Amino acid sequence: MSQLREQLNDDLFYRDGSHLVPTPFALSIAPQIHKILASMNGILHQGDFKPEAFTGSVSLSMRESTFELFAAKINQICSKLPQASQIKVYAKEQMSFDALIRGQVDFMLLPHDISQPPTKSHELVWQQILSDEMVCLMSPEHPLVDQSLTVEAYLAYQHIGIHDKDLSEPFFEQNLKQQHGERKVAISVSDFGSAAVMCHQSNYLLTCSKMWASKAFQANGLVQKTLPFEYGKVAYSLVWNQASLNDPALQWLHSQLLDNS
């Protein structure tokens, strides 16, 4: 480490309490270092991966609501690994696309519309896992519960928005604005779960994943209605750094996450 610090003319890490924190320069070279280490790891660990003998750790990043959909799959993967191994799951807000590029997290799972790629980075690959639909959720006491949901009614009420600094404005938002008008967002939160809790307490409308709404505990008791306008196609996708698949353990995890059985 001292030789690297001297050659690169940077401390690379500094101590913050009991933690080592990378310097800005260390973070800037992390993608290149990740590629080098991933390639070396692929060379050193050639051959079939044996999950029952794995003693390391792998990591995933996703929204809390996404975890609800994939918890059974993750538990299935855990059951194939020994107790000495570990799967770390991070919040997307904590470990996002930059973390994937730097190699700080191995895979990301996220919902998005098909016209809205998760990232423009050439280093990241994304693949659709599940097709989905969008629905409108409302409290069972909402005035629209016993009415058909029209565009006019949808726009007449206030909404709960989902903010995501990494993704561009969704197609449904753009198309709705162009064709019918802009919806009134009263509050924005980071996840469907938080939005559903607010939905229970108000007359706000929530537009979200149908797969999540049909499965999530927070959505229990809320009324689902079909959206009265065109919103394109939506899905859940797996995103990863292409250099990561040089690691046999990550190749195996990749195949497990893409397996729909």
Tab-separated table of N, CA, C and O in Angstrom, residues 211-255:
chain	number	residue	atom	x	y	z
A	211	MET	N	-47.272	-5.829	-9.787
A	211	MET	CA	-46.701	-6.999	-9.117
A	211	MET	C	-46.445	-6.698	-7.650
A	211	MET	O	-46.724	-7.508	-6.770
A	212	TRP	N	-45.904	-5.513	-7.391
A	212	TRP	CA	-45.630	-5.136	-6.009
A	212	TRP	C	-46.943	-4.938	-5.245
A	212	TRP	O	-47.101	-5.430	-4.131
A	213	ALA	N	-47.887	-4.214	-5.844
A	213	ALA	CA	-49.154	-3.905	-5.178
A	213	ALA	C	-49.932	-5.176	-4.815
A	213	ALA	O	-50.657	-5.206	-3.822
A	214	SER	N	-49.783	-6.227	-5.616
A	214	SER	CA	-50.512	-7.469	-5.383
A	214	SER	C	-49.864	-8.337	-4.307
A	214	SER	O	-50.466	-9.299	-3.824
A	215	LYS	N	-48.630	-7.979	-3.918
A	215	LYS	CA	-47.887	-8.837	-3.001
A	215	LYS	C	-47.494	-8.153	-1.694
A	215	LYS	O	-47.320	-8.812	-0.669
A	216	ALA	N	-47.358	-6.836	-1.720
A	216	ALA	CA	-46.789	-6.114	-0.582
A	216	ALA	C	-47.759	-5.988	0.588
A	216	ALA	O	-48.952	-5.745	0.400
A	217	PHE	N	-47.225	-6.119	1.787
A	217	PHE	CA	-48.038	-5.956	2.993
A	217	PHE	C	-48.589	-4.536	3.095
A	217	PHE	O	-49.729	-4.328	3.519
A	218	GLN	N	-47.765	-3.541	2.699
A	218	GLN	CA	-48.202	-2.151	2.847
A	218	GLN	C	-49.394	-1.830	1.954
A	218	GLN	O	-50.155	-0.910	2.227
A	219	ALA	N	-49.558	-2.599	0.863
A	219	ALA	CA	-50.649	-2.331	-0.077
A	219	ALA	C	-51.942	-3.050	0.288
A	219	ALA	O	-52.974	-2.822	-0.345
A	220	ASN	N	-51.880	-3.919	1.308
A	220	ASN	CA	-53.089	-4.639	1.732
A	220	ASN	C	-54.196	-3.652	2.113
A	220	ASN	O	-53.969	-2.733	2.892
A	221	GLY	N	-55.378	-3.865	1.554
A	221	GLY	CA	-56.505	-3.002	1.873
A	221	GLY	C	-56.681	-1.846	0.927
A	221	GLY	O	-57.750	-1.228	0.882
A	222	LEU	N	-55.667	-1.517	0.149
A	222	LEU	CA	-55.795	-0.447	-0.836
A	222	LEU	C	-56.525	-0.972	-2.066
A	222	LEU	O	-56.432	-2.157	-2.408
A	223	VAL	N	-57.235	-0.104	-2.751
A	223	VAL	CA	-58.010	-0.477	-3.935
A	223	VAL	C	-57.172	-0.242	-5.189
A	223	VAL	O	-56.573	0.823	-5.355
A	224	GLN	N	-57.111	-1.260	-6.055
A	224	GLN	CA	-56.383	-1.161	-7.333
A	224	GLN	C	-57.329	-0.783	-8.458
A	224	GLN	O	-58.420	-1.333	-8.562
A	225	LYS	N	-56.892	0.123	-9.322
A	225	LYS	CA	-57.656	0.445	-10.516
A	225	LYS	C	-56.715	0.532	-11.713
A	225	LYS	O	-55.550	0.937	-11.578
A	226	THR	N	-57.222	0.134	-12.887
A	226	THR	CA	-56.442	0.191	-14.124
A	226	THR	C	-56.224	1.642	-14.532
A	226	THR	O	-57.142	2.471	-14.426
A	227	LEU	N	-55.026	1.959	-14.975
A	227	LEU	CA	-54.747	3.329	-15.407
A	227	LEU	C	-55.534	3.650	-16.679
A	227	LEU	O	-55.585	2.826	-17.604
A	228	PRO	N	-56.120	4.852	-16.766
A	228	PRO	CA	-56.983	5.199	-17.898
A	228	PRO	C	-56.232	5.855	-19.058
A	228	PRO	O	-56.813	6.615	-19.828
A	229	PHE	N	-54.927	5.572	-19.187
A	229	PHE	CA	-54.140	6.176	-20.267
A	229	PHE	C	-52.979	5.244	-20.625
A	229	PHE	O	-52.653	4.311	-19.891
A	230	GLU	N	-52.347	5.504	-21.750
A	230	GLU	CA	-51.223	4.694	-22.230
A	230	GLU	C	-49.979	5.019	-21.407
A	230	GLU	O	-49.641	6.178	-21.181
A	231	TYR	N	-49.293	3.975	-20.946
A	231	TYR	CA	-48.098	4.223	-20.125
A	231	TYR	C	-46.880	3.422	-20.596
A	231	TYR	O	-45.849	3.371	-19.916
A	232	GLY	N	-46.966	2.791	-21.752
A	232	GLY	CA	-45.819	2.039	-22.255
A	232	GLY	C	-45.670	0.697	-21.567
A	232	GLY	O	-46.636	0.163	-21.011
A	233	LYS	N	-44.461	0.154	-21.566
A	233	LYS	CA	-44.194	-1.141	-20.952
A	233	LYS	C	-43.239	-0.963	-19.777
A	233	LYS	O	-42.299	-0.170	-19.839
A	234	VAL	N	-43.502	-1.724	-18.710
A	234	VAL	CA	-42.664	-1.641	-17.516
A	234	VAL	C	-42.158	-3.031	-17.144
A	234	VAL	O	-42.743	-4.045	-17.531
A	235	ALA	N	-41.065	-3.061	-16.396
A	235	ALA	CA	-40.445	-4.346	-16.066
A	235	ALA	C	-39.525	-4.196	-14.865
A	235	ALA	O	-39.241	-3.080	-14.411
A	236	TYR	N	-39.073	-5.339	-14.359
A	236	TYR	CA	-37.991	-5.384	-13.373
A	236	TYR	C	-36.768	-5.935	-14.095
A	236	TYR	O	-36.854	-6.941	-14.807
A	237	SER	N	-35.629	-5.274	-13.921
A	237	SER	CA	-34.409	-5.694	-14.610
A	237	SER	C	-33.264	-5.928	-13.639
A	237	SER	O	-33.222	-5.360	-12.543
A	238	LEU	N	-32.343	-6.776	-14.079
A	238	LEU	CA	-31.092	-7.013	-13.368
A	238	LEU	C	-30.006	-6.198	-14.067
A	238	LEU	O	-29.909	-6.210	-15.292
A	239	VAL	N	-29.213	-5.461	-13.296
A	239	VAL	CA	-28.138	-4.624	-13.845
A	239	VAL	C	-26.824	-5.058	-13.207
A	239	VAL	O	-26.761	-5.318	-12.004
A	240	TRP	N	-25.766	-5.137	-14.027
A	240	TRP	CA	-24.475	-5.540	-13.486
A	240	TRP	C	-23.340	-4.939	-14.308
A	240	TRP	O	-23.525	-4.497	-15.440
A	241	ASN	N	-22.165	-4.930	-13.701
A	241	ASN	CA	-20.940	-4.493	-14.365
A	241	ASN	C	-20.400	-5.688	-15.146
A	241	ASN	O	-20.185	-6.759	-14.578
A	242	GLN	N	-20.188	-5.511	-16.442
A	242	GLN	CA	-19.786	-6.652	-17.277
A	242	GLN	C	-18.475	-7.285	-16.807
A	242	GLN	O	-18.259	-8.485	-16.990
A	243	ALA	N	-17.605	-6.510	-16.140
A	243	ALA	CA	-16.347	-7.070	-15.641
A	243	ALA	C	-16.581	-8.060	-14.503
A	243	ALA	O	-15.776	-8.968	-14.277
A	244	SER	N	-17.703	-7.922	-13.799
A	244	SER	CA	-17.968	-8.771	-12.632
A	244	SER	C	-18.088	-10.241	-12.991
A	244	SER	O	-17.788	-11.117	-12.180
A	245	LEU	N	-18.552	-10.537	-14.202
A	245	LEU	CA	-18.813	-11.932	-14.560
A	245	LEU	C	-17.539	-12.724	-14.831
A	245	LEU	O	-17.597	-13.897	-15.175
A	246	ASN	N	-16.375	-12.077	-14.666
A	246	ASN	CA	-15.124	-12.836	-14.670
A	246	ASN	C	-14.984	-13.661	-13.395
A	246	ASN	O	-14.207	-14.611	-13.346
A	247	ASP	N	-15.724	-13.272	-12.365
A	247	ASP	CA	-15.688	-13.982	-11.082
A	247	ASP	C	-16.662	-15.149	-11.147
A	247	ASP	O	-17.858	-14.953	-11.360
A	248	PRO	N	-16.198	-16.395	-10.963
A	248	PRO	CA	-17.093	-17.566	-11.032
A	248	PRO	C	-18.266	-17.491	-10.052
A	248	PRO	O	-19.372	-17.936	-10.380
A	249	ALA	N	-18.045	-16.938	-8.860
A	249	ALA	CA	-19.129	-16.820	-7.873
A	249	ALA	C	-20.216	-15.888	-8.397
A	249	ALA	O	-21.411	-16.152	-8.223
A	250	LEU	N	-19.808	-14.808	-9.055
A	250	LEU	CA	-20.789	-13.863	-9.580
A	250	LEU	C	-21.459	-14.399	-10.842
A	250	LEU	O	-22.625	-14.086	-11.108
A	251	GLN	N	-20.750	-15.200	-11.616
A	251	GLN	CA	-21.391	-15.893	-12.749
A	251	GLN	C	-22.526	-16.783	-12.240
A	251	GLN	O	-23.613	-16.821	-12.815
A	252	TRP	N	-22.245	-17.491	-11.158
A	252	TRP	CA	-23.260	-18.387	-10.581
A	252	TRP	C	-24.446	-17.593	-10.053
A	252	TRP	O	-25.600	-17.926	-10.319
A	253	LEU	N	-24.158	-16.507	-9.300
A	253	LEU	CA	-25.242	-15.684	-8.752
A	253	LEU	C	-26.069	-15.071	-9.878
A	253	LEU	O	-27.304	-15.016	-9.798
A	254	HIS	N	-25.416	-14.648	-10.930
A	254	HIS	CA	-26.085	-14.085	-12.112
A	254	HIS	C	-27.072	-15.088	-12.691
A	254	HIS	O	-28.235	-14.762	-12.966
A	255	SER	N	-26.635	-16.331	-12.836
A	255	SER	CA	-27.513	-17.369	-13.402
A	255	SER	C	-28.690	-17.661	-12.474
A	255	SER	O	-29.804	-17.923	-12.933
